[in-house]
């Protein structure tokens, strides 16, 4: 049983993967980040470096601590570099086939039979990913929230095969090593947070789609009338409209409830590449610089 987790692997160095890698390195862990190619690995390194620099500039992190965190990180384009990891966290695109392929590959590469494989999926059933391996009992969901270095919550999701010992180990790791607050969930699409959040976001999109109110007014209504720190359409832009659509689709596929069905406008915006903050335009317009 792996109890003292010190060697971490992260597959995917995008917004979520980079954030997960950063919090692991800041917690003093030996962290390897794997991307699809050398260019993407360099981009992941730059993403983490920029995030650490922002934390320093805002007085949230000492410069020496930021330098130490970077020194604990390796960025690679080879999954083979994860062979000795005790915990590997998958954070690739929210696509069942892509994630399944990653887990099948990790099952062959990660050498320690006691190692734990985790997914940062927002909505894809953990069981599906675990069954791509020969160690489904050591696969579970470890769902962080964006931005990972700032938001304190993680969801730990056990499949029908995940052992109680593995879940307890990961909960302890998230709480005491990473300093996060853990909520536990059963393995159903959306888990706890997105099962509640996504219908709210979709409802806001439908209001804007119908012309009932502008995006600015929808967000102002929830920020000023309900004391939400961010309006639903700004939040959808921050999450990424492609990610919102993917989660909604997973929820609708599982439950067939109309409140989970992605509105046509959401599909059209994703097709047009209007993905929110990361593309510079979604329901609002952003300075990509």
Coordinates of C-alpha atoms in Angstrom, one line a residue, residues 18-188:
X18 CA -0.2 22.9 -15.0
X19 CA -2.2 24.0 -11.9
X20 CA -2.1 20.5 -10.5
X21 CA 1.6 20.2 -11.1
X22 CA 2.2 23.5 -9.5
X23 CA 0.4 22.7 -6.2
X24 CA 2.2 19.4 -6.1
X25 CA 5.6 21.0 -6.6
X26 CA 4.8 23.8 -4.1
X27 CA 4.0 21.0 -1.6
X28 CA 7.5 19.7 -1.9
X29 CA 6.8 16.8 -4.2
X30 CA 9.0 15.5 -7.0
X31 CA 6.7 16.2 -10.0
X32 CA 7.0 15.1 -13.6
X33 CA 4.6 16.7 -16.2
X34 CA 4.1 14.8 -19.5
X35 CA 2.8 16.5 -22.6
X36 CA 2.2 15.3 -26.2
X37 CA 5.4 16.8 -27.7
X38 CA 8.3 19.0 -26.8
X39 CA 6.6 22.2 -27.9
X40 CA 3.6 21.5 -25.6
X41 CA 6.0 20.5 -22.7
X42 CA 7.7 23.9 -23.1
X43 CA 4.4 25.7 -23.1
X44 CA 3.4 23.8 -19.9
X45 CA 6.7 24.9 -18.3
X46 CA 6.0 28.5 -19.3
X47 CA 2.5 28.3 -17.9
X48 CA 3.6 27.1 -14.5
X49 CA 6.5 29.6 -14.4
X50 CA 4.0 32.5 -15.2
X51 CA 1.6 31.3 -12.5
X52 CA 4.3 31.1 -9.9
X53 CA 5.6 34.6 -10.9
X54 CA 2.0 36.0 -10.5
X55 CA 1.9 34.5 -7.0
X56 CA 5.2 36.1 -6.1
X57 CA 4.1 39.5 -7.5
X58 CA 0.9 39.3 -5.5
X59 CA 2.7 38.5 -2.3
X60 CA 1.2 35.0 -2.1
X61 CA 4.5 33.2 -2.4
X62 CA 8.1 33.9 -1.6
X63 CA 10.5 34.0 -4.6
X64 CA 12.7 31.3 -3.1
X65 CA 9.7 29.1 -2.7
X66 CA 8.7 29.6 -6.3
X67 CA 12.3 28.8 -7.4
X68 CA 12.3 25.7 -5.3
X69 CA 8.9 24.6 -6.8
X70 CA 10.3 24.9 -10.3
X71 CA 13.4 23.0 -9.4
X72 CA 11.2 20.0 -8.3
X73 CA 9.5 19.8 -11.7
X74 CA 10.5 18.0 -14.9
X75 CA 8.6 18.6 -18.2
X76 CA 8.7 15.8 -20.7
X77 CA 7.0 14.5 -23.8
X78 CA 7.5 10.8 -23.0
X79 CA 5.1 8.8 -20.8
X80 CA 8.0 6.4 -20.1
X81 CA 9.3 9.1 -17.7
X82 CA 6.4 8.3 -15.4
X83 CA 7.5 4.7 -14.8
X84 CA 8.6 5.3 -11.2
X85 CA 5.7 7.5 -10.1
X86 CA 3.6 6.6 -7.0
X87 CA 0.6 8.7 -8.1
X88 CA -0.2 9.7 -11.7
X89 CA -2.9 12.3 -12.3
X90 CA -4.4 12.4 -15.8
X91 CA -5.5 15.9 -16.9
X92 CA -5.9 15.7 -20.7
X93 CA -8.8 16.9 -22.8
X94 CA -12.3 16.0 -21.6
X95 CA -12.7 13.3 -24.1
X96 CA -13.5 9.6 -23.2
X97 CA -11.3 8.1 -25.9
X98 CA -8.3 10.3 -25.2
X99 CA -8.5 9.6 -21.4
X100 CA -9.0 5.8 -22.0
X101 CA -5.9 5.7 -24.2
X102 CA -3.9 7.5 -21.5
X103 CA -5.0 5.0 -18.8
X104 CA -4.3 2.0 -21.0
X105 CA -0.8 3.3 -21.7
X106 CA -0.1 4.2 -18.0
X107 CA -1.1 0.7 -16.9
X108 CA 1.7 -0.7 -19.0
X109 CA 4.3 2.0 -18.1
X110 CA 3.9 2.6 -14.3
X111 CA 6.0 -0.1 -12.7
X112 CA 4.9 0.0 -9.1
X113 CA 1.8 -2.3 -8.6
X114 CA 1.0 -0.2 -5.6
X115 CA 0.9 3.0 -7.6
X116 CA -2.4 4.9 -7.9
X117 CA -3.8 6.2 -11.1
X118 CA -6.2 9.2 -10.9
X119 CA -8.2 11.2 -13.3
X120 CA -9.1 14.9 -13.1
X121 CA -12.2 14.3 -15.3
X122 CA -15.1 16.6 -14.6
X123 CA -17.8 14.1 -15.8
X124 CA -16.5 10.9 -17.4
X125 CA -17.3 7.8 -15.3
X126 CA -14.2 6.7 -13.4
X127 CA -15.2 3.1 -14.0
X128 CA -14.8 3.4 -17.7
X129 CA -11.2 4.6 -17.3
X130 CA -10.3 2.1 -14.6
X131 CA -11.5 -0.8 -16.9
X132 CA -8.9 0.3 -19.4
X133 CA -6.3 -1.0 -17.0
X134 CA -5.5 -4.2 -15.1
X135 CA -5.6 -2.3 -11.8
X136 CA -9.1 -0.8 -11.6
X137 CA -9.0 -1.2 -7.8
X138 CA -6.2 1.5 -7.8
X139 CA -8.0 4.0 -10.1
X140 CA -10.1 6.8 -8.9
X141 CA -11.2 10.4 -9.6
X142 CA -9.2 13.3 -8.2
X143 CA -11.1 16.3 -9.5
X144 CA -9.5 19.7 -8.9
X145 CA -11.1 23.1 -9.6
X146 CA -9.8 26.0 -11.7
X147 CA -7.6 27.9 -10.8
X148 CA -6.0 24.9 -9.0
X149 CA -3.5 26.9 -6.9
X150 CA -6.3 29.2 -5.6
X151 CA -9.4 27.0 -5.1
X152 CA -9.3 24.8 -2.0
X153 CA -11.6 22.0 -3.1
X154 CA -11.0 18.6 -4.6
X155 CA -13.5 15.8 -5.3
X156 CA -12.4 12.2 -4.6
X157 CA -14.5 9.8 -6.6
X158 CA -14.4 6.1 -6.1
X159 CA -15.6 3.6 -8.7
X160 CA -17.2 0.3 -7.8
X161 CA -13.8 -1.2 -8.0
X162 CA -11.7 1.4 -6.1
X163 CA -10.6 0.0 -2.7
X164 CA -11.4 1.9 0.5
X165 CA -7.7 1.9 1.3
X166 CA -6.8 3.7 -2.0
X167 CA -9.6 6.3 -1.5
X168 CA -8.4 6.9 2.1
X169 CA -4.8 7.3 0.9
X170 CA -5.7 9.9 -1.7
X171 CA -8.0 11.8 0.6
X172 CA -5.1 12.0 3.2
X173 CA -2.7 13.1 0.4
X174 CA -5.1 15.8 -0.8
X175 CA -5.8 17.1 2.7
X176 CA -2.5 16.8 4.5
X177 CA 0.1 17.1 1.7
X178 CA -1.7 19.5 -0.7
X179 CA -3.7 21.3 1.9
X180 CA -7.0 20.9 0.0
X181 CA -10.5 20.3 1.4
X182 CA -12.0 17.0 0.2
X183 CA -15.5 16.1 -0.7
X184 CA -16.3 12.5 -1.5
X185 CA -18.6 11.4 -4.4
X186 CA -19.9 8.3 -5.9
X187 CA -19.0 7.5 -9.5
X188 CA -21.8 9.2 -11.5

